[in-house]
Coordinates of C-alpha atoms in Angstrom, one line a residue:
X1 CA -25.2 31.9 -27.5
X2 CA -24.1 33.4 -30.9
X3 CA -24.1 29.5 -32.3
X4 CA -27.3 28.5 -30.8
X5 CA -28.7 31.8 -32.0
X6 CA -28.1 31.1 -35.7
X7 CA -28.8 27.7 -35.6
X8 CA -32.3 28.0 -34.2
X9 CA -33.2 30.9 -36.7
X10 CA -31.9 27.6 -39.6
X11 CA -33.6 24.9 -38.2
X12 CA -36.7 27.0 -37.4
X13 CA -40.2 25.4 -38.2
X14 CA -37.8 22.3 -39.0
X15 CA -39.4 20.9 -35.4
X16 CA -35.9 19.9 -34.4
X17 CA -34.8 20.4 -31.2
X18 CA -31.7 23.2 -30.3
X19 CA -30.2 23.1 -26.7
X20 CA -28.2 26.3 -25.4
X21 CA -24.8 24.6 -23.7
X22 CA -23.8 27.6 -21.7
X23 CA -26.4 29.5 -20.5
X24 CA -25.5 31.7 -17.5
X25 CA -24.0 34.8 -18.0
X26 CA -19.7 34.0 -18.8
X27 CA -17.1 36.9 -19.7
X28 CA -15.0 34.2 -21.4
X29 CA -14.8 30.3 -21.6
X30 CA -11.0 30.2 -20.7
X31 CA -11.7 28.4 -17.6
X32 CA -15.2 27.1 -17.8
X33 CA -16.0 24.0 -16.1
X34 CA -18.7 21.5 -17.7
X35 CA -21.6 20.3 -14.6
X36 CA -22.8 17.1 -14.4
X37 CA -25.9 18.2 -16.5
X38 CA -24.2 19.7 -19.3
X39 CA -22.2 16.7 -19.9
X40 CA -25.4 14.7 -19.8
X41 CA -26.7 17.2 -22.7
X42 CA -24.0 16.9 -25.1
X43 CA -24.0 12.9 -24.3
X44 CA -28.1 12.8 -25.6
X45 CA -27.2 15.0 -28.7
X46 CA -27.5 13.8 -31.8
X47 CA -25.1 16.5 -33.8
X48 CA -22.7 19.2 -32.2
X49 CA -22.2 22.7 -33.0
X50 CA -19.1 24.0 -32.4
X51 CA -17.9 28.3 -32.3
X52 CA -14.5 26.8 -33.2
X53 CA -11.3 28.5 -32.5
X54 CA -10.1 26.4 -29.9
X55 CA -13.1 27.8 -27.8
X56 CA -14.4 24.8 -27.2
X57 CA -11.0 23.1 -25.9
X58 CA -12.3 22.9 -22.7
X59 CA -14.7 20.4 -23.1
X60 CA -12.6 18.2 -25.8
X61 CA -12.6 15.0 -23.9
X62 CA -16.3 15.0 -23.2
X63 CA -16.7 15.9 -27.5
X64 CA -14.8 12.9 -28.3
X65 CA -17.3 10.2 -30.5
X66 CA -19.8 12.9 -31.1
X67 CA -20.6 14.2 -34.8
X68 CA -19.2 17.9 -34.5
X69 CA -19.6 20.9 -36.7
X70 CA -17.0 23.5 -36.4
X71 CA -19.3 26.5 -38.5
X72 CA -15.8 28.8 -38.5
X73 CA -13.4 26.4 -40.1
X74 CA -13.5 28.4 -43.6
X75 CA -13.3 32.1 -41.6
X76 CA -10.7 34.8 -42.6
X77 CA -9.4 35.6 -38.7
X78 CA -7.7 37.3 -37.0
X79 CA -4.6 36.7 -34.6
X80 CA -5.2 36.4 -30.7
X81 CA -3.1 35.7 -28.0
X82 CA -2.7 31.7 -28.5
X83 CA -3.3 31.6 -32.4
X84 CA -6.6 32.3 -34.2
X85 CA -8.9 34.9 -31.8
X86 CA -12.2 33.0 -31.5
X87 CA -14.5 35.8 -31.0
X88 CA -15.7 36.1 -34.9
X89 CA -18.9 36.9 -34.5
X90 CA -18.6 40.2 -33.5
X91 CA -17.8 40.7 -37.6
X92 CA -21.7 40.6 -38.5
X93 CA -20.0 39.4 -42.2
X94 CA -17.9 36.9 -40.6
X95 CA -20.9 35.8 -39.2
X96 CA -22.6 35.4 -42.1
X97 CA -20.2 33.5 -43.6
X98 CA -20.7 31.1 -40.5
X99 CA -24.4 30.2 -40.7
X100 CA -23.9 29.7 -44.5
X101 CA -21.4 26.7 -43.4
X102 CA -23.7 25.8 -40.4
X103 CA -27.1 26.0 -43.0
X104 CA -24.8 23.5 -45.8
X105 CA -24.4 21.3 -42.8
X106 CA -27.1 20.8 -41.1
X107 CA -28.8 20.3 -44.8
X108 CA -26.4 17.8 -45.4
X109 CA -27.1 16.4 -42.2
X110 CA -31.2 16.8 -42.3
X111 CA -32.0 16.8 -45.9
X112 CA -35.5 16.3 -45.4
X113 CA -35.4 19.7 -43.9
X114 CA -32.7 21.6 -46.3
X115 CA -35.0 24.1 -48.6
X116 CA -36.5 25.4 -45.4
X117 CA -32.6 25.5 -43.7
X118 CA -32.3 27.3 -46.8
X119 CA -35.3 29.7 -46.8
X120 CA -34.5 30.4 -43.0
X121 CA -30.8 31.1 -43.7
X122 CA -31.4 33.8 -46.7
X123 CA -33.9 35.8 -43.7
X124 CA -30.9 35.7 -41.1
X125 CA -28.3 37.0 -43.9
X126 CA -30.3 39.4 -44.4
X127 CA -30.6 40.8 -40.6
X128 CA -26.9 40.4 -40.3
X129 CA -26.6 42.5 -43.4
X130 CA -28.7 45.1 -42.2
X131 CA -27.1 45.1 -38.8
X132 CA -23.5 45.6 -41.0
X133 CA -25.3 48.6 -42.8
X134 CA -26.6 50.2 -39.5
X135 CA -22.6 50.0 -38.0
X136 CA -21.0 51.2 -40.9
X137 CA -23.5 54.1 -41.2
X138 CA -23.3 55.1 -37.4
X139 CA -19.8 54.9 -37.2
X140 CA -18.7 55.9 -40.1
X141 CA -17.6 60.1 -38.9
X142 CA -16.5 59.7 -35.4
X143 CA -13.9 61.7 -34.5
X144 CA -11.5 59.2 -32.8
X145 CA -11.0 55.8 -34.4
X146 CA -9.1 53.9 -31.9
X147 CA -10.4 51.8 -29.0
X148 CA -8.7 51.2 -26.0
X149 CA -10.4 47.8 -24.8
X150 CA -9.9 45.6 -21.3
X151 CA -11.1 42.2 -23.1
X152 CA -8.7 41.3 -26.2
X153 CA -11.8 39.9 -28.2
X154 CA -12.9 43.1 -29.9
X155 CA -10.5 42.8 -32.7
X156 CA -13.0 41.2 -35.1
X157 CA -15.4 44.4 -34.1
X158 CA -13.1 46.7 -35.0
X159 CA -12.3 45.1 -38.1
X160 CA -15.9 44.9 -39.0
X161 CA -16.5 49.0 -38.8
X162 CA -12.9 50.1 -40.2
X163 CA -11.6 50.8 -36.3
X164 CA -8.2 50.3 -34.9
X165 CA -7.5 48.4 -31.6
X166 CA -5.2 50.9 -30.0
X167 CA -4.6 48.6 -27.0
X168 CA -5.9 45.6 -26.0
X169 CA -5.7 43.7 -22.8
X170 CA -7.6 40.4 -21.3
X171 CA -8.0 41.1 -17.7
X172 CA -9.2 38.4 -15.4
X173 CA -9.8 38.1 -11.1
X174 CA -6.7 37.7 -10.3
X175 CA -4.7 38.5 -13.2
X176 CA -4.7 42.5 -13.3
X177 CA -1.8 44.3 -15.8
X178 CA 1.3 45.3 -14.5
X179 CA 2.0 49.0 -13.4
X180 CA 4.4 49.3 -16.5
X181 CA 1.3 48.0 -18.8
X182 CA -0.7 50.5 -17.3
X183 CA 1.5 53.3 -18.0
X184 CA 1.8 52.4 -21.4
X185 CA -2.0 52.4 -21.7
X186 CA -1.8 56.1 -20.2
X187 CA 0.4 57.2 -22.8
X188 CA -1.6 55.9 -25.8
X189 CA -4.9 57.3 -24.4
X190 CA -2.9 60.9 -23.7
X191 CA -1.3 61.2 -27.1
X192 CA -3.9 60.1 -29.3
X193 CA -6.6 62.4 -27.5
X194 CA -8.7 59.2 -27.2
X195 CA -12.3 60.1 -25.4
X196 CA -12.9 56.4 -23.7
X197 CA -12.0 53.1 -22.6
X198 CA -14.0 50.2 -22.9
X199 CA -14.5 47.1 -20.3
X200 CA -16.5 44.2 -21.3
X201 CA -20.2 42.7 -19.4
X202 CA -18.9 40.6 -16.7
X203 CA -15.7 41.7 -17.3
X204 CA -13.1 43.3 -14.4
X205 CA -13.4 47.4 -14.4
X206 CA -10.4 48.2 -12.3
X207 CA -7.7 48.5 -14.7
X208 CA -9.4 50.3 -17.0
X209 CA -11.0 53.1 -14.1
X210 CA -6.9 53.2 -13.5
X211 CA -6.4 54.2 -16.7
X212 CA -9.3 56.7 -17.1
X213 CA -8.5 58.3 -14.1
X214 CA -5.0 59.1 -14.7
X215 CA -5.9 60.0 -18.6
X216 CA -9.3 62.0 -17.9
X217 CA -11.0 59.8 -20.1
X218 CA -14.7 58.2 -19.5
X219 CA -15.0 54.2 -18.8
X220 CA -17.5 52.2 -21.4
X221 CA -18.7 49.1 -21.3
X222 CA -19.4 46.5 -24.5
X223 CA -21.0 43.5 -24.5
X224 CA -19.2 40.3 -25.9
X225 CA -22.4 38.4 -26.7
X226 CA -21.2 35.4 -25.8
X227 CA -23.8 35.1 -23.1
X228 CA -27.7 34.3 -23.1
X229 CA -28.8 37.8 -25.1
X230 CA -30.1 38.0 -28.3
X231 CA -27.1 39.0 -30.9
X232 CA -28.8 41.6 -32.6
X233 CA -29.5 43.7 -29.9
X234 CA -26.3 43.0 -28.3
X235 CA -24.4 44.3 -31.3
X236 CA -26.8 47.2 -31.9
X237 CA -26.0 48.8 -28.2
X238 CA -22.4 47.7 -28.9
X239 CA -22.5 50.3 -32.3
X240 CA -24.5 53.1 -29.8
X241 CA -22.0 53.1 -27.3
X242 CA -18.7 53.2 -29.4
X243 CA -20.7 56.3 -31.3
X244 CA -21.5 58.1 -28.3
X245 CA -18.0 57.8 -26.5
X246 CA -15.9 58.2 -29.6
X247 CA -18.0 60.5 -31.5

């Protein structure tokens, strides 16, 4: 969703055609299967763009002979579990830094369309700069700093609005942390006085409700926006949420 956001908003009044891949509602793409119909898309495409990251290794074989763009190749991450954590655009700067690549490319690629790639780009800058603005300002007192979070994607979030990742955990069906991982979530929450937890949309709740019940802390939930929602408002209720429970 976050790459097919940004590259309708640049290709917009181009008349070129933009198909959303993954459309349902996904907590992450780990373990995502391609359908018949999916594969059928990405066969009739005539250009690819990719989140990069390794997000897309799932689907590798079916990319093979397509003309790819990976918009995050020139991104400053961050570490995840196995190498670079894909989940950048949850940095609305990191983002930006994205659709500039995407808007060179797709110029490069549709020159007869690049000054209004261009005009288009400089108006969705500009709403990822105010979206930047309106985190920074909103968070910018709370009175706990730390998140505690039950998907290990929020990294980039945190490092978007100066917050620390206290603890971080991917938790999957069937793949709940270990009562000695738990504990040690416990203690962090206890001695840092931290006032909530947060889960993820789509995302397993029972570790986390462990660890709130045993700390006497409140359970949150963010909202990846990975999934078919539009980015902005995603983001926004993402900033009003981390306010309210850690301010």
């Amino acid at each position: 969703q976050p790459v097919y956001q940004l590259t309708c908003a640049l290709t917009d009044g181009t008349g070129l055609s933009v198909g959303l891949l993954i459309s349902e509602s996904v907590s992450c793409l780990h373990d995502y299967t391609l359908t018949v119909s999916q594969m059928e898309m990405i066969e009739q495409s005539g250009l690819v763009l990719e989140s990069g990251l390794g997000l897309e290794n799932f689907m590798e074989d079916v990319l093979r002979g397509k003309t790819r763009i990976d918009i995050s190749r020139n991104l400053d991450t961050l570490p995840g579990e196995d190498g670079a954590d894909p989940h950048w655009w949850l940095d609305p700067m990191r983002y930006k830094q994205a659709a500039e690549l995407a808007a060179q490319e797709l110029g490069a690629q549709y020159p007869e369309f690049a000054d209004q790639i261009s005009e288009n780009l400089a108006a969705f800058c500009e709403k990822l700069s105010s979206l930047q603005d309106y985190g920074e300002q909103a968070l910018s007192d709370l009175s706990c700093r730390q998140l505690v979070t039950f998907h290990d994607g929020f990294s980039y979030f945190a490092d978007a609005f100066s917050l620390t990742i206290a603890a971080a955990m991917e938790v999957e069906s069937g793949s709940e942390p270990s009562a000695k991982e738990l504990e040690e979530i416990i203690s962090i929450v206890e001695e840092n006085q931290i006032p909530a937890v947060f889960t993820e949309v789509n995302g397993e709740t029972g570790a986390a409700e462990v660890v709130a019940g045993e700390a006497g802390c409140a359970v949150r939930t963010l909202d990846m926006a990975i999934s078919n929602r539009d980015y902005f408002a995603a983001m926004r209720q993402n900033i009003d949420i981390v306010k309210e429970a850690l301010g």
